[in-house]
Amino acid sequence: MNTKVQVYRNKLGLTQAELAQKSGLSLRTVQRIESGMVPKGYTLKSIAKALEVDSNILFEEQTQNVESDLDLDRLKLINISALAFMMLPFGNIIVPVILLHKQPKGSTRKIGRNLLSIQILWSLILSVLLSISPALQVMLKTSIPVIFVNLFMLVFINLFIILRNAV
């Protein structure tokens, strides 16, 4: 909203003080709106009228930004919840499934499913590698426990994937 109001104000060549005078609002109110406050009722109508724009355009833009921020936060929560594998076997699948099930349908759910499929694939690879580790130990005739090498390697890979997706 703040950039939208600023863009329309600059398009008309108005200063904040001129917009305040034209809309009948205080300068401080205009400054608050441009810094992110969501105007309601009379304030929204006055700003829209002064900027010669429909009030729905200003309000819809803000709603979409807030919703996209919420979606991003939800996705980050689903992604970070995959760290539950550190405490709970298959927690990297169980906890995100529970969080994903509570999400409304839409792009958040689709991306969440992709994050979940990565964790399922990681769990399958981990299970297979841990299952064949004793055989690898015998075949390689090494004194280093291969099972621990595989486990630590895959745990660090999963941590990297989770943290990379969180940023």
Coordinates of C-alpha atoms in Angstrom, one line a residue:
M1 CA 0.0 0.0 0.0
N2 CA 2.7 2.4 0.9
T3 CA 4.4 2.2 -2.4
K4 CA 1.1 2.3 -4.2
V5 CA 0.0 5.5 -2.5
Q6 CA 3.5 7.0 -3.1
V7 CA 3.4 6.0 -6.8
Y8 CA 0.0 7.6 -7.3
R9 CA 1.0 10.7 -5.3
N10 CA 4.2 11.1 -7.3
K11 CA 2.3 10.6 -10.5
L12 CA 0.1 13.6 -9.7
G13 CA 3.2 15.5 -8.6
L14 CA 1.9 16.0 -5.0
T15 CA 3.9 16.3 -1.8
Q16 CA 2.7 14.6 1.3
A17 CA 1.5 18.0 2.6
E18 CA -0.4 18.7 -0.6
L19 CA -2.0 15.2 -0.5
A20 CA -3.0 15.8 3.1
Q21 CA -4.6 19.1 2.3
K22 CA -6.4 17.7 -0.8
S23 CA -7.7 14.7 1.0
G24 CA -8.7 16.6 4.2
L25 CA -6.5 14.3 6.3
S26 CA -3.6 15.3 8.6
L27 CA 0.0 15.1 7.3
R28 CA 0.8 12.5 10.0
T29 CA -2.0 10.3 8.7
V30 CA -0.7 10.5 5.1
Q31 CA 2.8 9.6 6.5
R32 CA 1.4 6.6 8.4
I33 CA -0.4 5.4 5.3
E34 CA 2.8 5.6 3.2
S35 CA 4.7 3.8 5.9
G36 CA 2.4 0.8 5.9
M37 CA -0.7 1.6 7.9
V38 CA -3.8 0.2 6.3
P39 CA -6.5 2.9 6.0
K40 CA -10.1 2.1 6.6
G41 CA -13.4 3.8 6.0
Y42 CA -13.3 7.5 5.6
T43 CA -9.5 7.7 5.4
L44 CA -9.3 5.1 2.6
K45 CA -12.1 6.9 0.6
S46 CA -10.4 10.3 1.1
I47 CA -7.0 9.1 0.0
A48 CA -8.5 7.4 -3.0
K49 CA -10.5 10.4 -4.0
A50 CA -7.5 12.7 -3.6
L51 CA -5.4 10.4 -5.7
E52 CA -8.2 10.1 -8.3
V53 CA -8.1 6.3 -8.0
D54 CA -10.7 3.6 -7.0
S55 CA -10.3 2.7 -3.3
N56 CA -10.6 -1.0 -4.2
I57 CA -7.3 -0.8 -6.2
L58 CA -5.4 0.5 -3.1
F59 CA -7.1 -2.0 -0.8
E60 CA -6.8 -5.1 -3.0
E61 CA -3.1 -4.5 -3.5
Q62 CA -2.5 -4.4 0.3
T63 CA -4.6 -7.6 0.8
Q64 CA -2.7 -9.5 -1.8
N65 CA 0.7 -8.5 -0.3
V66 CA -0.5 -9.5 3.2
E67 CA -1.8 -12.9 1.9
S68 CA 1.5 -13.6 0.0
D69 CA 3.5 -12.8 3.1
L70 CA 1.3 -15.2 5.1
D71 CA 1.7 -17.9 2.5
L72 CA 5.5 -17.5 2.6
D73 CA 5.5 -17.7 6.4
R74 CA 3.4 -20.9 6.2
L75 CA 5.7 -22.4 3.7
K76 CA 8.7 -21.6 5.8
L77 CA 7.0 -23.2 8.8
I78 CA 6.3 -26.3 6.9
N79 CA 9.8 -26.5 5.7
I80 CA 11.4 -25.8 9.1
S81 CA 9.1 -28.4 10.7
A82 CA 11.0 -31.0 8.7
L83 CA 13.8 -30.6 11.2
A84 CA 11.6 -32.8 13.5
F85 CA 13.6 -35.7 12.0
M86 CA 16.3 -34.9 14.6
M87 CA 14.0 -35.8 17.5
L88 CA 11.3 -38.1 16.0
P89 CA 11.8 -40.9 13.5
F90 CA 10.1 -39.9 10.2
G91 CA 9.3 -36.6 11.9
N92 CA 10.4 -34.9 8.7
I93 CA 7.3 -36.4 7.1
I94 CA 4.8 -36.6 9.9
V95 CA 5.0 -33.0 11.2
P96 CA 4.9 -31.3 7.7
V97 CA 1.9 -33.6 6.7
I98 CA 0.0 -32.4 9.8
L99 CA 0.8 -28.7 9.0
L100 CA 0.1 -29.2 5.3
H101 CA -3.3 -30.8 6.0
K102 CA -4.4 -27.6 7.9
Q103 CA -3.5 -25.4 4.9
P104 CA -6.2 -24.1 2.6
K105 CA -6.0 -25.3 -1.0
G106 CA -3.9 -23.3 -3.3
S107 CA -0.3 -22.5 -4.2
T108 CA 0.8 -22.9 -0.6
R109 CA -0.4 -26.4 -0.5
K110 CA 1.2 -27.3 -3.9
I111 CA 4.6 -26.0 -2.8
G112 CA 4.2 -27.6 0.5
R113 CA 3.6 -30.9 -1.2
N114 CA 6.8 -30.4 -3.2
L115 CA 8.7 -29.8 0.1
L116 CA 7.1 -32.9 1.5
S117 CA 8.1 -35.0 -1.5
I118 CA 11.7 -34.0 -1.0
Q119 CA 11.6 -35.2 2.6
I120 CA 9.9 -38.5 1.5
L121 CA 12.7 -39.1 -1.1
W122 CA 15.3 -38.3 1.5
S123 CA 13.8 -40.8 4.0
L124 CA 13.7 -43.5 1.3
I125 CA 17.4 -42.9 0.4
L126 CA 18.4 -42.9 4.0
S127 CA 16.6 -46.2 4.7
V128 CA 18.1 -47.9 1.7
L129 CA 21.7 -46.6 2.4
L130 CA 21.4 -47.6 6.1
S131 CA 20.1 -51.1 5.1
I132 CA 23.0 -51.7 2.7
S133 CA 25.7 -50.2 5.0
P134 CA 26.6 -53.4 6.8
A135 CA 27.1 -55.2 3.4
L136 CA 29.2 -52.2 2.2
Q137 CA 31.2 -52.5 5.5
V138 CA 32.0 -56.2 4.7
M139 CA 32.7 -55.6 1.0
L140 CA 35.1 -52.6 1.7
K141 CA 36.7 -54.4 4.6
T142 CA 37.1 -51.1 6.4
S143 CA 37.3 -50.4 10.1
I144 CA 35.4 -47.2 9.8
P145 CA 31.7 -47.8 10.5
V146 CA 30.1 -47.1 7.1
I147 CA 26.6 -46.9 8.6
F148 CA 27.6 -43.8 10.6
V149 CA 29.3 -42.2 7.7
N150 CA 26.1 -42.6 5.6
L151 CA 23.9 -41.4 8.5
F152 CA 25.9 -38.2 9.1
M153 CA 26.3 -37.5 5.5
L154 CA 22.6 -37.7 4.8
V155 CA 21.6 -35.8 7.9
F156 CA 23.9 -32.9 6.9
I157 CA 22.5 -33.0 3.3
N158 CA 19.0 -32.8 4.7
L159 CA 19.9 -29.9 7.0
F160 CA 21.4 -28.1 4.0
I161 CA 18.3 -28.7 1.9
I162 CA 16.0 -27.5 4.7
L163 CA 18.0 -24.4 5.5
R164 CA 18.5 -23.6 1.8
N165 CA 14.8 -23.7 1.3
A166 CA 14.1 -21.6 4.4
V167 CA 16.1 -18.7 3.1

